[in-house]
Tab-separated table of C-alpha atoms in Angstrom:
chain	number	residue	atom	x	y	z
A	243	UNK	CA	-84.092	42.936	-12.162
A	244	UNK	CA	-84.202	46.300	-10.926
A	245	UNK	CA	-83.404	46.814	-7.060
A	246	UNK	CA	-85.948	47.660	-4.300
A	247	UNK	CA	-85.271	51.261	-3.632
A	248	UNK	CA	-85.423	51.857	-0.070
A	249	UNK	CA	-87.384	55.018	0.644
A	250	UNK	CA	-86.136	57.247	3.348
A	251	UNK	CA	-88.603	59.171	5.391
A	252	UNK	CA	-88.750	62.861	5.248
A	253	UNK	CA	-87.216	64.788	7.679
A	254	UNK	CA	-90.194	67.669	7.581
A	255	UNK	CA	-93.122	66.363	9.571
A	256	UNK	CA	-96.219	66.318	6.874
A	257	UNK	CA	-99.552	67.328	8.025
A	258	UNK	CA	-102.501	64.073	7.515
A	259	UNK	CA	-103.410	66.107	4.533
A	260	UNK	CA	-99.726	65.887	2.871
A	261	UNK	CA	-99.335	62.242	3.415
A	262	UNK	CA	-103.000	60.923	2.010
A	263	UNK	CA	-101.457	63.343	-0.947
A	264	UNK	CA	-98.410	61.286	-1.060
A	265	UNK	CA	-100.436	58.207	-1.220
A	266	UNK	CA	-102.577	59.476	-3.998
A	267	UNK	CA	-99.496	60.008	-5.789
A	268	UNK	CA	-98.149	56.918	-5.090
A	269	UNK	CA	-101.625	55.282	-5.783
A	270	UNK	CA	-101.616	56.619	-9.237
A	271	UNK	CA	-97.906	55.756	-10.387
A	272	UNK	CA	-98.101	52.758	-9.219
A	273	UNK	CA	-101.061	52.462	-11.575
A	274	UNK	CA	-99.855	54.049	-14.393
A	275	UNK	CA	-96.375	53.485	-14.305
A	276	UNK	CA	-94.433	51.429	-17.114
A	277	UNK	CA	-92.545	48.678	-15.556
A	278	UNK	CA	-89.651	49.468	-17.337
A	279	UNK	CA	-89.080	52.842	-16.134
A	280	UNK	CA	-87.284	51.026	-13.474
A	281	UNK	CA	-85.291	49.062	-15.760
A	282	UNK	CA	-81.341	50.287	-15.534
A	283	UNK	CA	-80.239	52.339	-18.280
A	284	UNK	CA	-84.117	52.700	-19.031
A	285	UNK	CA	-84.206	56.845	-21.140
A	286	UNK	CA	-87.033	58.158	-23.291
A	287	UNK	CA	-86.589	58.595	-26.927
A	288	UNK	CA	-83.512	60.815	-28.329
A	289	UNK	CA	-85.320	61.709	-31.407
A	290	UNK	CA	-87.532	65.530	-30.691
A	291	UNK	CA	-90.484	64.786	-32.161
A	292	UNK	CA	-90.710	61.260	-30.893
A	293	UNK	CA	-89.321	62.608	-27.099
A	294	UNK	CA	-91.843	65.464	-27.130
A	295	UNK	CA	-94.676	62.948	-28.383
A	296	UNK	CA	-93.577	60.856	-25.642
A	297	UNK	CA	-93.530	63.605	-23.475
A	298	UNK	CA	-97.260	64.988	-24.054
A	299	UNK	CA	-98.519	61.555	-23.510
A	300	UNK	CA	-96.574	61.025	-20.218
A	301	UNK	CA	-97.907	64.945	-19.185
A	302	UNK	CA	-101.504	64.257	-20.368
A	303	UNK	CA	-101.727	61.588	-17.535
A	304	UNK	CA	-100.333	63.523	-14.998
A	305	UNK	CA	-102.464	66.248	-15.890
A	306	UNK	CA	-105.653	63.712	-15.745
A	307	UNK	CA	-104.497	63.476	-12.406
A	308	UNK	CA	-103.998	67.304	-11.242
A	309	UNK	CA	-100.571	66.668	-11.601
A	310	UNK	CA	-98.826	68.714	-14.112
A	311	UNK	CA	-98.407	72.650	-12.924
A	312	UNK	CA	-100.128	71.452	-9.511
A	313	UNK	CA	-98.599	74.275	-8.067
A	314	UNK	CA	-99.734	77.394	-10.227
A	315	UNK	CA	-102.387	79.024	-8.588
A	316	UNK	CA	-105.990	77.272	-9.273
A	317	UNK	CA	-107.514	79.955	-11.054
A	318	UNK	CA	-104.886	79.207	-14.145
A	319	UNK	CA	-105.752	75.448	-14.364
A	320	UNK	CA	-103.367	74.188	-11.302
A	321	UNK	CA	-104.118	73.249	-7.457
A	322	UNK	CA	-102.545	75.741	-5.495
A	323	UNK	CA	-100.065	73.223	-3.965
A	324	UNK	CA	-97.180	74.273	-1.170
A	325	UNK	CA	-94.119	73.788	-1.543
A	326	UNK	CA	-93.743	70.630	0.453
A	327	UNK	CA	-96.478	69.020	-2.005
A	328	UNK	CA	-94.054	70.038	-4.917
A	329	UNK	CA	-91.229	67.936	-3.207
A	330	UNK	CA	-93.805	64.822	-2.438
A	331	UNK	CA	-94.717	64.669	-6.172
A	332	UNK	CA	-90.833	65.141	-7.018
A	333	UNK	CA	-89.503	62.407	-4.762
A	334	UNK	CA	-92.526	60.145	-5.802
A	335	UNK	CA	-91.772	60.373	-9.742
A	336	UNK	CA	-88.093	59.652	-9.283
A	337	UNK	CA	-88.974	56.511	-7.151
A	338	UNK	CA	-91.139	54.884	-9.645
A	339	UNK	CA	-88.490	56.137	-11.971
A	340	UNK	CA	-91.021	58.515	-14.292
A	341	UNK	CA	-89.137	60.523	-17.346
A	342	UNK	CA	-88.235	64.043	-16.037
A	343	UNK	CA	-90.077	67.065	-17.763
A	344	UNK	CA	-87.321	67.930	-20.252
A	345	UNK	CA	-88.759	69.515	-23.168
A	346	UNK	CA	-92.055	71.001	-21.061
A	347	UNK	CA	-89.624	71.948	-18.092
A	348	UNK	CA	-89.134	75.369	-19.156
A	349	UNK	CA	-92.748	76.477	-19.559
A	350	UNK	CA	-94.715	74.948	-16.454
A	351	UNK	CA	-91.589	75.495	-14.011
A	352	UNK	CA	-90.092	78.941	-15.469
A	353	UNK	CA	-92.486	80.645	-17.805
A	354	UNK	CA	-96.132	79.866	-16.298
A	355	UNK	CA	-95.077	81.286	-12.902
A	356	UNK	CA	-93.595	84.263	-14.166
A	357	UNK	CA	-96.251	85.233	-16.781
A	358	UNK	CA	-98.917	84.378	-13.874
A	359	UNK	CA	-97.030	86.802	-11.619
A	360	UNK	CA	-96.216	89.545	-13.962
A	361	UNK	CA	-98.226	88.883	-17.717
A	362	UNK	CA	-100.633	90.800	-18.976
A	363	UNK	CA	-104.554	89.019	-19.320
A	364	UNK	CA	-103.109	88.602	-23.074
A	365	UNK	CA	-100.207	86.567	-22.541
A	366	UNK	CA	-102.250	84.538	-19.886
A	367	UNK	CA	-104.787	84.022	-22.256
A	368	UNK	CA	-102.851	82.955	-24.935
A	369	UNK	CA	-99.818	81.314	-23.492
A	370	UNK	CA	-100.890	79.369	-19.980
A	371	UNK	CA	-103.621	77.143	-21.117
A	372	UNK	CA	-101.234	75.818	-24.324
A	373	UNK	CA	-98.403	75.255	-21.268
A	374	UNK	CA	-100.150	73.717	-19.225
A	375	UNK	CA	-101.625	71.292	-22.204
A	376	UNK	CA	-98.187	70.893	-23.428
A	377	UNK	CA	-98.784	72.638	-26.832
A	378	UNK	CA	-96.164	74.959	-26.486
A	379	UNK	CA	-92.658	73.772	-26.006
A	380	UNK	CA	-90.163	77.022	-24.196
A	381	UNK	CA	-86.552	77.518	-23.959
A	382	UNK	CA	-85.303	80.611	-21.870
A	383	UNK	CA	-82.834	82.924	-23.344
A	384	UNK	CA	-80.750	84.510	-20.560
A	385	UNK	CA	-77.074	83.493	-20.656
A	386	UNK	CA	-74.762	84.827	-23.337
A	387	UNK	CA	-71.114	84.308	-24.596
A	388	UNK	CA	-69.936	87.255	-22.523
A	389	UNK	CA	-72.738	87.215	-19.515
A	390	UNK	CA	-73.663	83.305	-18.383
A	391	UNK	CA	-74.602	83.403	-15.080
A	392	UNK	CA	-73.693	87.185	-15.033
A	393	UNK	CA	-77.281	87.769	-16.562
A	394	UNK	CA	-76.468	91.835	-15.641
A	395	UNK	CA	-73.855	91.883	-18.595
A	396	UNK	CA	-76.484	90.773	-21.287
A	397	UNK	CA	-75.934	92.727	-24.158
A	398	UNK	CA	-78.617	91.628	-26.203
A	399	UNK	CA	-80.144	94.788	-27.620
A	400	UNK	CA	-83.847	95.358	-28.763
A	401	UNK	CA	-84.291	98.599	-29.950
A	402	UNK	CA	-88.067	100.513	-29.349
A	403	UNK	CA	-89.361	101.363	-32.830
A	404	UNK	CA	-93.042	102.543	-32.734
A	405	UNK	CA	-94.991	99.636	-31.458
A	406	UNK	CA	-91.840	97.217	-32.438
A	407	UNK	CA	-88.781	95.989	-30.488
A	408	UNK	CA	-86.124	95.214	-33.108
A	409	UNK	CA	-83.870	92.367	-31.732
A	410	UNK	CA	-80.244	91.661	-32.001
A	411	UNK	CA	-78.065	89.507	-30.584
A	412	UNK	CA	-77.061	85.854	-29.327
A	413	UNK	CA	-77.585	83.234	-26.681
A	414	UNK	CA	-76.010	79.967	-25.910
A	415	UNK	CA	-76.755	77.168	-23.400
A	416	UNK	CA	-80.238	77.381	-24.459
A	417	UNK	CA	-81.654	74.302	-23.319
A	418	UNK	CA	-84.356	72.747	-26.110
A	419	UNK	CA	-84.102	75.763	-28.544
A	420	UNK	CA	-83.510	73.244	-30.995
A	421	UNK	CA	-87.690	71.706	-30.578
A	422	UNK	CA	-89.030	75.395	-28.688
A	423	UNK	CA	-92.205	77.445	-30.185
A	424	UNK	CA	-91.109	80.086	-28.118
A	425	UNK	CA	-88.273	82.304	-25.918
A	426	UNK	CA	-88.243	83.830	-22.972
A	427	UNK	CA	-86.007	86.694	-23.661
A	428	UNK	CA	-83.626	88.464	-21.442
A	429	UNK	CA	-82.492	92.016	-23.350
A	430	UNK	CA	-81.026	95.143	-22.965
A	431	UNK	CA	-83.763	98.071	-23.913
A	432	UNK	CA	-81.866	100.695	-22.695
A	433	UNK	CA	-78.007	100.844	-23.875
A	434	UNK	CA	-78.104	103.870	-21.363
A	435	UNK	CA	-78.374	102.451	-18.027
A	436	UNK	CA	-75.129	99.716	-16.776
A	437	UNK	CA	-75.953	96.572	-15.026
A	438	UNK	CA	-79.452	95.816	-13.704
A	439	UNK	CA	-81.275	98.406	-15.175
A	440	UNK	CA	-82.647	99.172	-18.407
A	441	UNK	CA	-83.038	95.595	-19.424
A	442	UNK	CA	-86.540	93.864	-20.534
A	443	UNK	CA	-87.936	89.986	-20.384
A	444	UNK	CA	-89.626	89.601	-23.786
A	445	UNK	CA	-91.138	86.987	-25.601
A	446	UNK	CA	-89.633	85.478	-28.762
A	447	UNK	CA	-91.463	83.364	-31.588
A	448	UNK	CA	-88.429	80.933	-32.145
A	449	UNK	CA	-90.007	80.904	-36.092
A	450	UNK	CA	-90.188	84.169	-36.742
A	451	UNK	CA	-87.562	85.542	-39.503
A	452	UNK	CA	-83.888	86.078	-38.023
A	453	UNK	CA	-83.923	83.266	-35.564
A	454	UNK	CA	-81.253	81.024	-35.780
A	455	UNK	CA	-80.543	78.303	-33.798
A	456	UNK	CA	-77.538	75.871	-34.172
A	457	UNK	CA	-77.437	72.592	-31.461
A	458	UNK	CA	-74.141	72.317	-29.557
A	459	UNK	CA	-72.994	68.874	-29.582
A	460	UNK	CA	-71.958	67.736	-25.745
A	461	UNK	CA	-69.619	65.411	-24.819
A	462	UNK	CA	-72.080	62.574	-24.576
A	463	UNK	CA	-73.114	63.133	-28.027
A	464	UNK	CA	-76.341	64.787	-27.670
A	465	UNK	CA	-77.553	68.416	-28.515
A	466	UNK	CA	-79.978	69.511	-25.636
A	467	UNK	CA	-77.892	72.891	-25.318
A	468	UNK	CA	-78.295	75.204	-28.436
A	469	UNK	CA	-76.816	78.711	-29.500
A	470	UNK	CA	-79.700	81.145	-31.044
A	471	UNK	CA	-78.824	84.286	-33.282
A	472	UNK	CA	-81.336	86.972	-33.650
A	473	UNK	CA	-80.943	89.036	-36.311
A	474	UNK	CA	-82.919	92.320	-36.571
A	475	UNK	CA	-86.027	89.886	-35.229
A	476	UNK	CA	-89.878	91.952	-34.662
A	477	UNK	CA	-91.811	90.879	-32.112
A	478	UNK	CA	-94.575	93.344	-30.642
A	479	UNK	CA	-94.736	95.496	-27.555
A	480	UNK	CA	-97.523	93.337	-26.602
A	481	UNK	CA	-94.817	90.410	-26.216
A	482	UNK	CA	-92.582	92.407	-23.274
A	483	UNK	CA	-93.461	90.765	-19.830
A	484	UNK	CA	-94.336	93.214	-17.245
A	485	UNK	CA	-92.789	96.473	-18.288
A	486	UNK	CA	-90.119	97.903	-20.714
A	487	UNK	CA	-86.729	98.411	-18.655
A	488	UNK	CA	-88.451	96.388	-15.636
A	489	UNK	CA	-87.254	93.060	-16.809
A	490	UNK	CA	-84.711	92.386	-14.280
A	491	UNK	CA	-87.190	92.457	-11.112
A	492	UNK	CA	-89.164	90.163	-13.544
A	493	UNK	CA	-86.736	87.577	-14.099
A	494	UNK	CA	-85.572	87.280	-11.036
A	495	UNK	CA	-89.381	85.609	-10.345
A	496	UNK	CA	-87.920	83.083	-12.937
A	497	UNK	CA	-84.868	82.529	-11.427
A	498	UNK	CA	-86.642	81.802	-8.025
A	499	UNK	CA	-87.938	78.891	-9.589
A	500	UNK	CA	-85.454	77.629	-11.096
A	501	UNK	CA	-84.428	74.908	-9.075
A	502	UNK	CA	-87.808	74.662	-7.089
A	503	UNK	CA	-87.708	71.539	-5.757
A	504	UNK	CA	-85.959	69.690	-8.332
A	505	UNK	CA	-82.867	68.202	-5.964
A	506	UNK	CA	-84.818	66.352	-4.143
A	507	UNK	CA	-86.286	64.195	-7.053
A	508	UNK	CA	-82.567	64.179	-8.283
A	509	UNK	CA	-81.556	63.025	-5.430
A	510	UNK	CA	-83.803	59.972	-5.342
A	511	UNK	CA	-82.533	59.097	-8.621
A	512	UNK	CA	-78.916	59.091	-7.166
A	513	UNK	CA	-79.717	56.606	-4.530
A	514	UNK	CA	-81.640	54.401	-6.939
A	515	UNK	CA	-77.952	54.175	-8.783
A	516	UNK	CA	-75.973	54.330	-6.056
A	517	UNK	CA	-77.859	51.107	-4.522
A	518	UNK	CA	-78.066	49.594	-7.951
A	519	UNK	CA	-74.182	49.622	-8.139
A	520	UNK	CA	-73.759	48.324	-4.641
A	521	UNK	CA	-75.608	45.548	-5.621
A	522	UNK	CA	-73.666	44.839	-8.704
A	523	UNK	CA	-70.362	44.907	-6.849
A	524	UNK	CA	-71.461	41.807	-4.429
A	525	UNK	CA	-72.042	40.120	-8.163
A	526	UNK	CA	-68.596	40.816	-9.452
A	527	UNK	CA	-65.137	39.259	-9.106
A	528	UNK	CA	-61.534	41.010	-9.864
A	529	UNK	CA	-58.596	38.621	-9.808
A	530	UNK	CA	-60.223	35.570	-8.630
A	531	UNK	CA	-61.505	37.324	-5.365
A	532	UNK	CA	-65.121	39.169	-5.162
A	533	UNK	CA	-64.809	42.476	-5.495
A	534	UNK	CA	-67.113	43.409	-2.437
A	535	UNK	CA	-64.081	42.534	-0.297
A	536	UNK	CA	-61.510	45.387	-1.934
A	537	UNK	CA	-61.296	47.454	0.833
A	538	UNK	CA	-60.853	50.294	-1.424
A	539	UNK	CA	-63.868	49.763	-3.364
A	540	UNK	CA	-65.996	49.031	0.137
A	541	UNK	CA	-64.772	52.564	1.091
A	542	UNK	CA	-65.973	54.518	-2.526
A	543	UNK	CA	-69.159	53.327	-1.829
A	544	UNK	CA	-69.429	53.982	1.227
A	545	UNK	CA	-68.402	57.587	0.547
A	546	UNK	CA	-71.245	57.613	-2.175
A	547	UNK	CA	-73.851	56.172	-0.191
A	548	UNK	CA	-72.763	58.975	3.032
A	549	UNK	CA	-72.826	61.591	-0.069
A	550	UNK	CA	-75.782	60.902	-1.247
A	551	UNK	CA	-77.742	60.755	2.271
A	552	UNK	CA	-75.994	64.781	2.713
A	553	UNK	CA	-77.587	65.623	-0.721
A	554	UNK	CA	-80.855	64.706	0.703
A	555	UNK	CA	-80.305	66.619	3.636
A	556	UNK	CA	-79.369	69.583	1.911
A	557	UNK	CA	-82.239	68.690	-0.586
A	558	UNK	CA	-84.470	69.249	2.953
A	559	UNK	CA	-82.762	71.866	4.061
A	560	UNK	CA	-83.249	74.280	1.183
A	561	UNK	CA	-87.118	73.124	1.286
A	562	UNK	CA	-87.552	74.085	5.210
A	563	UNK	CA	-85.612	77.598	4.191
A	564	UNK	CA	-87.983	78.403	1.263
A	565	UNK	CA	-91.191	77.627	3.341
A	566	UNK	CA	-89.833	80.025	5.724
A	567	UNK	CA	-89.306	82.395	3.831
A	568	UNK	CA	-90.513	82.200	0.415
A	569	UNK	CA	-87.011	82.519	-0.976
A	570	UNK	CA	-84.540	79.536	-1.420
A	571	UNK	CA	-81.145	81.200	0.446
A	572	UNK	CA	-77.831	80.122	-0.199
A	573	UNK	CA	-78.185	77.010	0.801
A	574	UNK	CA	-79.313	76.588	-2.770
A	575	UNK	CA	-75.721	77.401	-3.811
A	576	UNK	CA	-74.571	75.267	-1.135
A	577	UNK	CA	-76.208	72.116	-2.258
A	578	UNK	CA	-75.878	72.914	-6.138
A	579	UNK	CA	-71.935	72.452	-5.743
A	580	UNK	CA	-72.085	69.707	-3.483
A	581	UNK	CA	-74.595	67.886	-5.738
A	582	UNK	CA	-72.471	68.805	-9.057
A	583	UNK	CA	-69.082	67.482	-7.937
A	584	UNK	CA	-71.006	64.680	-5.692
A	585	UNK	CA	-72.384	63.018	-9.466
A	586	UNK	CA	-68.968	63.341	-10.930
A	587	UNK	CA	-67.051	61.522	-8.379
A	588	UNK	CA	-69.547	59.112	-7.966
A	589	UNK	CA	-69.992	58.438	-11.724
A	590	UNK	CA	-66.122	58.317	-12.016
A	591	UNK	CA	-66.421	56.224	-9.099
A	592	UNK	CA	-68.392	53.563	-11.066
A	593	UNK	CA	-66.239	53.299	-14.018
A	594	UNK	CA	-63.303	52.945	-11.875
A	595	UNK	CA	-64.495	50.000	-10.352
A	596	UNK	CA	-66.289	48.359	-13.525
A	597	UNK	CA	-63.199	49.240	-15.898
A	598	UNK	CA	-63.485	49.280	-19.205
A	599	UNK	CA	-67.273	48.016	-18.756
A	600	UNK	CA	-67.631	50.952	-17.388
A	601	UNK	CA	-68.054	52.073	-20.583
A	602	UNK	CA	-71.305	50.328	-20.763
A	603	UNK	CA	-72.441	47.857	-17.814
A	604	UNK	CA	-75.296	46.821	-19.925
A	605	UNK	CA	-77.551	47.851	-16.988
A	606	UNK	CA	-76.205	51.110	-16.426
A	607	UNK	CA	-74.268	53.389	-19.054
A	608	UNK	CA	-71.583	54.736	-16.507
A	609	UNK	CA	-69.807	56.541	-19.121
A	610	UNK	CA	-72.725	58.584	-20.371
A	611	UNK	CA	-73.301	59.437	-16.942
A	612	UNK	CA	-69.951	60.709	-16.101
A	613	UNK	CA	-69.275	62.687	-19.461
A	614	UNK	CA	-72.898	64.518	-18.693
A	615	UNK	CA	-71.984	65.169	-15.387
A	616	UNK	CA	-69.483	68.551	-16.502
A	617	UNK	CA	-72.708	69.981	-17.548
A	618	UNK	CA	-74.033	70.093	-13.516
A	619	UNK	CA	-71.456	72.605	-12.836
A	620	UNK	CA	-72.316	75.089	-15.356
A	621	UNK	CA	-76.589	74.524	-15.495
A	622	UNK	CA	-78.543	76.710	-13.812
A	623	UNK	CA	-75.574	79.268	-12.547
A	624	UNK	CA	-71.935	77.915	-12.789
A	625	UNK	CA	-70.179	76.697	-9.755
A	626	UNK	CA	-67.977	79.628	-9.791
A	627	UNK	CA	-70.869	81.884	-9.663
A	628	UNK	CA	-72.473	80.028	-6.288
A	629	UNK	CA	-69.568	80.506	-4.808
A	630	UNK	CA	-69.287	84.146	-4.838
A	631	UNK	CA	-73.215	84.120	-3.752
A	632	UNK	CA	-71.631	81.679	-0.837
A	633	UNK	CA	-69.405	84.546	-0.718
A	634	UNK	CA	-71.160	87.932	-0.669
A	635	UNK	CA	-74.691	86.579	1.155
A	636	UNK	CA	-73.517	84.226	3.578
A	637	UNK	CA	-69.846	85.018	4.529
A	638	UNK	CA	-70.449	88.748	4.187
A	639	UNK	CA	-67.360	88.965	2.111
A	640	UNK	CA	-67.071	91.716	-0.529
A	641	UNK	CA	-68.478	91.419	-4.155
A	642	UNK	CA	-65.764	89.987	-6.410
């Protein structure tokens, strides 16, 4: 049986509003929730078409509910909701253990926002209603082999030709390219200008003639990360977001909402494991003698259990600084490492003390876990990278 999570309180005071919103939430999941989501080891399918037929089912009740893209603006089919509401509905759907967005991530988190801030009535028209239904599946193609979290180095060309871009190039780490109906495309427009400038955010048909994509199997033997060739691929002017040689002040709308408020419902599902394994241990004998006694094994979970209390506060932390300010700082960076090394030594952790059942617990697949958790410290800007942000914005220190 699955453990009783405990649920910490929030360390931002929410208004009456904010909490009868966080028991409508609750109110609802606890409606509509499977039982087994709770279940260790519980995932969705691994199969695309039966995950994303999974998925649109899962999204069609939250978005019976006003919960899917609740915080796009309500004019484009969402409720306007702060920032703090995001992290309520976050924490909420981790607790009663709800699938994350996977497939649909990329288009209500990453695309909607940054076609509602800079598409034309076009795009809108045609793309945000088929997002927000979860018709349209996205991938975003920024990094490449020689410019990952470096996104000024993309070399990527698309050449103007009449009313044409011409595209050539490659990406990798493209999350879901493998099941996406479309890209949003970082590209270099203008081979003229270095850096920043003279690159363009387009948008991609991923079946149009020249697109390749080929999976790249990870460790744990899926393929959510893809590489895509295009070779000499058309798509229209119509298709550039915002304007031609613009696209970096564009993208970085994207990249502000990349993380959003994510951590937080990450961390909740850290705590459910690291709970889950505590209570396992008081279960288990070694030698003859319970294994709750090993002093060394009391102390690794302790560490994990201190850990994952700082990744909430961190989690908190970043929230308070983005309601402040409307941008998420460096604590972002801060709590991205922290919460990238804290999920490999923790899943390490686990297997050390299960041994070879590690491997598989039955309950909890501790070496899937750990083998996934290299990924954390490239996804979403490399650990490298967030430390020259660290760097450069909060130590002052000169750009590498």
């Amino acid at each position: 049986m699955p453990v009783n999570p405990r649920r910490p309180q929030p360390e931002l005071a929410l208004t009456p509003a904010q909490e009868a919103f966080r028991d409508e939430v609750r109110d609802f999941l606890g409606r509509v929730a499977p039982k087994q989501w709770l279940e260790p080891g519980w995932r969705p399918p691994s199969d695309v078409k039966e995950r994303l037929a999974f998925q649109r089912e899962w999204d069609g009740k939250l978005r019976d509910a006003g919960l899917v893209g609740m915080h796009w603006p309500a004019e484009y089919g969402g409720r306007g909701a702060s920032l703090l509401e995001q992290a309520i509905l976050e924490e909420e759907l981790a607790w009663c253990g709800a699938p994350q967005a996977g497939l649909t991530f990329v288009g209500l988190n990453l695309v909607g926002p940054t076609l509602i801030a800079h598409g034309s009535p076009a795009q809108k028209t045609r793309h945000l209603p088929a997002i927000l239904a979860s018709e349209e599946v996205w991938c975003q193609g920024f990094s490449e082999p020689n410019a990952g979290s470096d996104l000024a180095s993309v070399r990527t060309r698309a050449a103007v030709d009449g009313d044409a871009l011409v595209i050539n190039g490659q990406k990798v780490w493209t999350s879901y390219a493998h099941a996406a109906d479309f890209c949003m495309l970082l590209c270099r427009t203008n081979p003229e200008e270095r850096r920043s400038r003279g690159l363009s955010l387009v948008i991609v048909d991923m079946h149009a003639p020249g697109v390749e994509v080929r999976p790249l199997r990870q460790a744990t033997g899926e393929s959510e990360f893809n590489e895509v060739f295009l070779t000499d691929v058309r798509i229209s002017r119509a298709d550039v977001i915002g304007d031609i040689d613009d696209g970096w002040r564009v993208a970085m709308t994207t990249l502000l909402h990349e993380r959003g408020t994510a951590l937080l419902g990450i961390q909740v599902r850290q705590r459910q494991l690291v709970d889950r394994l505590i209570a396992r241990v008081k279960t288990m004998e070694r030698d003859g003698r319970p294994l709750a006694q090993d002093p060394m094994v009391r102390q690794a979970l302790a560490r994990a259990s201190i850990e994952c209390d700082v990744v909430r506060h961190l989690g908190y932390r970043c929230l308070e600084t983005a309601i402040r300010t409307g941008l998420p700082g460096a604590e972002g960076s801060a709590a991205k490492i922290f919460l990238s090394d804290f999920i490999r030594r923790f899943s390490r952790t686990a297997l050390d003390i299960a041994g070879a059942a590690g491997l598989d617990m039955g309950e909890e697949d501790w070496g899937h876990q750990y083998l996934g958790s290299f990924a954390l410290s490239i996804g979403a800007g490399t650990t490298q990278i967030q430390k020259n942000i660290l760097a450069e914005h909060l130590l002052g220190l000169p750009r590498g």
